[in-house]
Short mmCIF file of C-alpha atoms in Angstrom, two decimals:
data_model
loop_
_atom_site.label_atom_id
_atom_site.label_comp_id
_atom_site.label_asym_id
_atom_site.label_seq_id
_atom_site.Cartn_x
_atom_site.Cartn_y
_atom_site.Cartn_z
CA UNK A 171 39.92 34.36 -43.96
CA UNK A 172 38.90 30.90 -44.79
CA UNK A 173 38.09 32.42 -48.28
CA UNK A 174 40.96 34.26 -49.39
CA UNK A 175 43.66 31.54 -47.78
CA UNK A 176 41.86 29.22 -49.79
CA UNK A 177 43.49 31.42 -53.88
CA UNK A 178 46.45 32.92 -51.88
CA UNK A 179 48.58 29.82 -53.83
CA UNK A 180 46.97 31.25 -57.03
CA UNK A 181 47.51 34.66 -55.80
CA UNK A 182 51.41 34.28 -55.59
CA UNK A 183 51.37 32.83 -59.33
CA UNK A 184 50.19 36.06 -60.93
CA UNK A 185 52.47 38.61 -59.09
CA UNK A 186 55.58 35.52 -60.90
CA UNK A 187 54.32 36.14 -63.89
CA UNK A 188 54.33 39.83 -62.94
CA UNK A 189 58.13 39.86 -61.59
CA UNK A 190 58.85 43.88 -62.46
CA UNK A 191 56.01 46.00 -61.34
CA UNK A 192 53.62 49.16 -63.00
CA UNK A 193 50.24 50.32 -61.93
CA UNK A 194 48.34 52.60 -64.64
CA UNK A 195 46.27 55.41 -63.63
CA UNK A 196 45.24 58.90 -63.60
CA UNK A 197 49.27 60.47 -63.52
CA UNK A 198 50.33 63.99 -63.43
CA UNK A 199 52.66 62.38 -66.35
CA UNK A 200 51.52 60.48 -68.22
CA UNK A 201 53.40 59.39 -71.99
CA UNK A 202 53.47 57.02 -75.39
CA UNK A 203 56.71 54.94 -74.67
CA UNK A 204 58.40 52.59 -77.47
CA UNK A 205 55.66 49.53 -77.18
CA UNK A 206 52.51 52.07 -77.81
CA UNK A 207 51.84 51.96 -74.74
CA UNK A 208 50.19 54.73 -72.51
CA UNK A 209 51.96 54.86 -69.50
CA UNK A 210 51.45 57.02 -65.40
CA UNK A 211 53.50 57.99 -63.36
CA UNK A 212 52.30 59.27 -60.50
CA UNK A 213 54.17 60.58 -56.72
CA UNK A 214 52.83 60.33 -54.13
CA UNK A 215 53.82 64.17 -52.88
CA UNK A 216 52.15 65.10 -56.36
CA UNK A 217 48.81 63.00 -56.05
CA UNK A 218 45.51 65.70 -55.44
CA UNK A 219 43.69 65.55 -52.33
CA UNK A 220 40.35 66.65 -52.33
CA UNK A 221 36.69 64.81 -49.52
CA UNK A 222 36.18 61.32 -49.71
CA UNK A 223 32.55 62.79 -47.92
CA UNK A 224 32.05 66.84 -49.33
CA UNK A 225 28.44 66.21 -46.50
CA UNK A 226 31.00 65.67 -43.97
CA UNK A 227 33.48 68.60 -44.53
CA UNK A 228 36.46 68.69 -42.60
CA UNK A 229 35.27 65.93 -40.69
CA UNK A 230 35.68 63.91 -44.26
CA UNK A 231 38.46 61.70 -44.72
CA UNK A 232 40.80 62.78 -47.65
CA UNK A 233 41.03 61.07 -50.50
CA UNK A 234 43.21 62.22 -53.66
CA UNK A 235 41.97 59.59 -56.88
CA UNK A 236 44.71 57.37 -59.01
CA UNK A 237 43.63 56.45 -61.88
CA UNK A 238 39.79 56.44 -62.84
CA UNK A 239 36.84 58.17 -61.53
CA UNK A 240 35.27 57.40 -58.54
CA UNK A 241 32.65 59.68 -59.57
CA UNK A 242 31.49 57.50 -62.25
CA UNK A 243 30.37 53.85 -63.43
CA UNK A 244 34.17 52.17 -63.88
CA UNK A 245 36.54 50.83 -62.11
CA UNK A 246 39.38 53.62 -59.89
CA UNK A 247 41.87 52.99 -57.14
CA UNK A 248 42.25 56.81 -54.85
CA UNK A 249 44.44 56.61 -51.76
CA UNK A 250 42.06 57.74 -48.43
CA UNK A 251 43.37 59.09 -45.66
CA UNK A 252 43.12 59.97 -41.23
CA UNK A 253 43.67 62.00 -38.53
CA UNK A 254 44.73 60.62 -36.09
CA UNK A 255 42.28 58.81 -33.61
CA UNK A 256 39.90 59.11 -36.71
CA UNK A 257 36.19 56.38 -36.69
CA UNK A 258 34.19 57.43 -38.86
CA UNK A 259 29.67 56.60 -38.06
CA UNK A 260 27.73 53.16 -39.20
CA UNK A 261 27.11 53.59 -42.88
CA UNK A 262 27.51 51.60 -45.97
CA UNK A 263 28.39 52.27 -49.31
CA UNK A 264 26.67 51.12 -52.39
CA UNK A 265 29.62 49.49 -54.32
CA UNK A 266 31.75 47.16 -52.40
CA UNK A 267 35.40 47.81 -52.33
CA UNK A 268 38.83 46.68 -51.25
CA UNK A 269 41.24 48.38 -49.00
CA UNK A 270 45.70 48.04 -48.79
CA UNK A 271 46.86 50.44 -45.56
CA UNK A 272 50.01 51.68 -46.62
CA UNK A 273 50.50 53.54 -43.73
CA UNK A 274 49.08 54.39 -39.46
CA UNK A 275 46.78 51.67 -38.61
CA UNK A 276 43.07 50.80 -39.60
CA UNK A 277 40.44 48.77 -38.04
CA UNK A 278 36.96 47.99 -40.39
CA UNK A 279 34.77 45.97 -39.05
CA UNK A 280 31.16 45.59 -37.77
CA UNK A 281 29.95 48.60 -35.63
CA UNK A 282 30.41 45.81 -32.81
CA UNK A 283 33.27 44.81 -33.19
CA UNK A 284 36.16 45.14 -31.59
CA UNK A 285 38.75 47.01 -32.57
CA UNK A 286 41.08 44.51 -35.06
CA UNK A 287 43.42 47.06 -36.42
CA UNK A 288 45.26 46.45 -39.69
CA UNK A 289 49.18 47.47 -39.99
CA UNK A 290 50.16 47.97 -43.35
CA UNK A 291 50.56 45.13 -45.77
CA UNK A 292 47.23 43.98 -44.86
CA UNK A 293 44.07 43.87 -46.60
CA UNK A 294 40.50 43.51 -46.39
CA UNK A 295 37.38 43.94 -48.41
CA UNK A 296 33.62 45.14 -47.33
CA UNK A 297 30.65 44.70 -49.55
CA UNK A 298 28.02 47.00 -50.62
CA UNK A 299 25.21 48.05 -48.67
CA UNK A 300 26.85 46.00 -45.49
CA UNK A 301 26.68 48.43 -42.41
CA UNK A 302 30.01 49.17 -41.14
CA UNK A 303 32.57 51.66 -39.64
CA UNK A 304 36.52 52.52 -40.50
CA UNK A 305 38.68 53.86 -37.87
CA UNK A 306 42.99 54.66 -37.75
CA UNK A 307 45.23 55.92 -35.19
CA UNK A 308 48.43 57.02 -36.49
CA UNK A 309 50.95 60.47 -36.88
CA UNK A 310 49.50 60.04 -40.87
CA UNK A 311 46.84 56.92 -41.97
CA UNK A 312 46.87 56.49 -45.09
CA UNK A 313 45.01 53.57 -47.68
CA UNK A 314 44.92 52.09 -51.24
CA UNK A 315 40.90 51.34 -51.75
CA UNK A 316 40.28 50.16 -54.97
CA UNK A 317 36.28 49.74 -56.74
CA UNK A 318 35.27 48.16 -59.61
CA UNK A 319 32.84 50.04 -60.65
CA UNK A 320 31.00 53.33 -59.25
CA UNK A 321 29.99 55.86 -58.82
CA UNK A 322 31.71 55.77 -54.89
CA UNK A 323 28.40 56.58 -52.32
CA UNK A 324 29.13 57.31 -48.75
CA UNK A 325 25.21 55.29 -47.29
CA UNK A 326 23.42 55.38 -44.07
CA UNK A 327 22.86 52.52 -42.50
CA UNK A 328 18.84 52.28 -42.60
CA UNK A 329 20.20 51.37 -46.50
CA UNK A 330 21.68 47.97 -45.71
CA UNK A 331 21.18 45.59 -47.36
CA UNK A 332 23.20 42.49 -48.28
CA UNK A 333 24.82 41.22 -51.11
CA UNK A 334 25.95 37.72 -51.09
CA UNK A 335 29.31 39.36 -50.06
CA UNK A 336 31.14 38.54 -47.00
CA UNK A 337 33.97 40.94 -46.10
CA UNK A 338 37.72 40.04 -45.86
CA UNK A 339 40.74 41.78 -42.89
CA UNK A 340 43.72 39.84 -42.70
CA UNK A 341 47.16 41.54 -41.35
CA UNK A 342 50.13 41.34 -43.14
CA UNK A 343 52.07 39.27 -40.53
CA UNK A 344 49.06 37.30 -42.62
CA UNK A 345 50.03 36.94 -45.71
CA UNK A 346 51.16 34.63 -47.24
CA UNK A 347 54.63 34.97 -49.34
CA UNK A 348 55.63 32.30 -52.38
CA UNK A 349 58.61 32.68 -53.31
CA UNK A 350 58.61 33.03 -57.33
CA UNK A 351 61.16 31.36 -58.48
CA UNK A 352 59.59 27.42 -56.87
CA UNK A 353 56.25 28.46 -59.42
CA UNK A 354 57.91 27.45 -63.22
CA UNK A 355 55.12 27.61 -65.28
CA UNK A 356 54.80 31.17 -64.54
CA UNK A 357 58.23 32.07 -63.52
CA UNK A 358 59.72 35.36 -65.93
CA UNK A 359 61.95 34.89 -68.36
CA UNK A 360 64.96 37.26 -66.51
CA UNK A 361 65.78 36.87 -62.67
CA UNK A 362 63.93 36.40 -60.25
CA UNK A 363 65.20 35.23 -57.32
CA UNK A 364 64.37 37.84 -54.21
CA UNK A 365 61.51 38.55 -56.10
CA UNK A 366 58.38 36.77 -53.95
CA UNK A 367 54.09 37.30 -54.86
CA UNK A 368 50.53 36.72 -52.32
CA UNK A 369 47.53 36.39 -53.98
CA UNK A 370 44.90 38.34 -52.93
CA UNK A 371 41.65 37.97 -55.17
CA UNK A 372 40.14 38.04 -58.20
CA UNK A 373 41.98 34.20 -60.67
CA UNK A 374 45.53 34.92 -62.95
CA UNK A 375 43.74 31.93 -64.68
CA UNK A 376 41.18 34.11 -66.58
CA UNK A 377 41.86 37.15 -68.42
CA UNK A 378 39.71 39.29 -65.74
CA UNK A 379 41.31 41.39 -63.82
CA UNK A 380 43.26 39.95 -60.72
CA UNK A 381 44.87 41.40 -57.16
CA UNK A 382 48.12 40.24 -56.08
CA UNK A 383 50.61 41.89 -53.72
CA UNK A 384 54.15 41.91 -55.31
CA UNK A 385 57.41 41.80 -52.76
CA UNK A 386 60.56 42.93 -55.25
CA UNK A 387 64.59 43.07 -52.73
CA UNK A 388 67.37 45.26 -52.00
CA UNK A 389 68.84 45.85 -55.56
CA UNK A 390 66.47 45.13 -57.53
CA UNK A 391 66.71 46.56 -61.09
CA UNK A 392 64.26 45.60 -64.29
CA UNK A 393 61.94 46.08 -66.85
CA UNK A 394 58.23 45.41 -67.20
CA UNK A 395 56.48 44.94 -70.49
CA UNK A 396 52.95 44.77 -69.99
CA UNK A 397 50.69 43.85 -73.35
CA UNK A 398 46.85 43.84 -71.55
CA UNK A 399 44.24 46.59 -71.55
CA UNK A 400 45.71 47.50 -68.19
CA UNK A 401 48.80 47.85 -65.61
CA UNK A 402 47.97 49.61 -62.41
CA UNK A 403 50.26 49.35 -59.95
CA UNK A 404 50.55 50.81 -56.28
CA UNK A 405 53.60 51.54 -53.54
CA UNK A 406 52.78 49.90 -50.69
CA UNK A 407 55.83 49.31 -48.92
CA UNK A 408 59.34 51.11 -49.77
CA UNK A 409 60.96 53.10 -52.54
CA UNK A 410 61.44 51.89 -56.46
CA UNK A 411 62.98 54.27 -58.23
CA UNK A 412 61.05 54.70 -61.95
CA UNK A 413 62.52 55.39 -64.87
CA UNK A 414 61.00 57.10 -67.24
CA UNK A 415 61.64 55.92 -71.20
CA UNK A 416 64.09 58.83 -72.44
CA UNK A 417 64.50 60.73 -69.18
CA UNK A 418 67.57 60.67 -67.20
CA UNK A 419 66.89 60.76 -64.36
CA UNK A 420 64.36 58.83 -62.70
CA UNK A 421 60.52 59.13 -60.20
CA UNK A 422 61.05 58.63 -57.22
CA UNK A 423 57.90 56.64 -55.66
CA UNK A 424 57.19 56.07 -52.15
CA UNK A 425 53.95 55.16 -50.04
CA UNK A 426 51.80 56.36 -52.46
CA UNK A 427 53.08 56.41 -55.22
CA UNK A 428 51.34 55.20 -58.33
CA UNK A 429 52.82 53.88 -62.13
CA UNK A 430 50.95 51.87 -64.53
CA UNK A 431 50.07 51.28 -68.27
CA UNK A 432 46.59 51.08 -70.36
CA UNK A 433 48.00 49.63 -73.98
CA UNK A 434 51.18 47.10 -74.28
CA UNK A 435 54.25 49.69 -72.56
CA UNK A 436 56.99 49.03 -70.46
CA UNK A 437 58.37 50.32 -67.05
CA UNK A 438 61.49 50.56 -65.93
CA UNK A 439 61.59 49.65 -62.36
CA UNK A 440 64.26 49.24 -59.20
CA UNK A 441 65.32 49.32 -55.08
CA UNK A 442 67.89 50.89 -53.60
CA UNK A 443 70.31 48.50 -52.57
CA UNK A 444 69.75 48.57 -49.05
CA UNK A 445 66.16 47.93 -48.42
CA UNK A 446 63.40 46.80 -50.95
CA UNK A 447 59.42 47.71 -52.07
CA UNK A 448 56.62 46.11 -51.91
CA UNK A 449 53.52 46.93 -54.52
CA UNK A 450 49.60 45.63 -54.48
CA UNK A 451 49.03 45.24 -58.75
CA UNK A 452 45.63 45.16 -60.79
CA UNK A 453 46.57 43.82 -63.71
CA UNK A 454 44.66 41.74 -66.09
CA UNK A 455 46.70 40.34 -69.25
CA UNK A 456 50.08 38.80 -69.81
CA UNK A 457 52.96 40.57 -68.09
CA UNK A 458 57.25 39.71 -69.35
CA UNK A 459 60.42 41.08 -68.44
#
């Protein structure tokens, strides 16, 4: 956690520049907007669920790809759904992944570790090659998982190896939030009052992808302009109304929903007057709103 905590300051900075929201993936809806990029939108009820590990049959968690292809050598973001009381056998993965809890409680750690139940909004990383278990409890347990390259495979602990990375588990209560208006050199062109940001991984000062949380206040209404190669966002908590270019009504995006773009694109989003929303954002490039 020390390593992650050292980066929180930069995290927030990156999100500040993005004080609107966005995301991208393999959605139910894709269209070119006025800026020339391709916009993708997938409301949570319309994601397609399959088995995360087909070899385990009905004992496997469910999985739903939001963007990318977890069976290919490419970056990918997908949802994982666990039944109440789920606990995996010890296993490893061939690639490192990151996770954000969306619903329920999730534990991910060494097989001998005491349970650390992470609530919605928590963040963790699982290094490639390290033996661990994943468990969940709650009526409805969902997490967002992200890899930088695939394929994503589940392998026996006997094939464990040390890739030099160490796991990180950050409870939602330990995430450091910064006021967007306090970061002058990254402040957006619009009104950032009430917008908060938190950095999770990567370095927003370079041109490589970085991950961050973006917390929008109740009543937020703005347009995000993204001109980088890819912009991807997943709703973690609350609700976002997304207005597609030329549409007469907005898509309601609840936790587990995804929206994003490749190339230059704009995203018109708003939050209701009674509650705000938290988004996980992966982005490389410039943002303005």
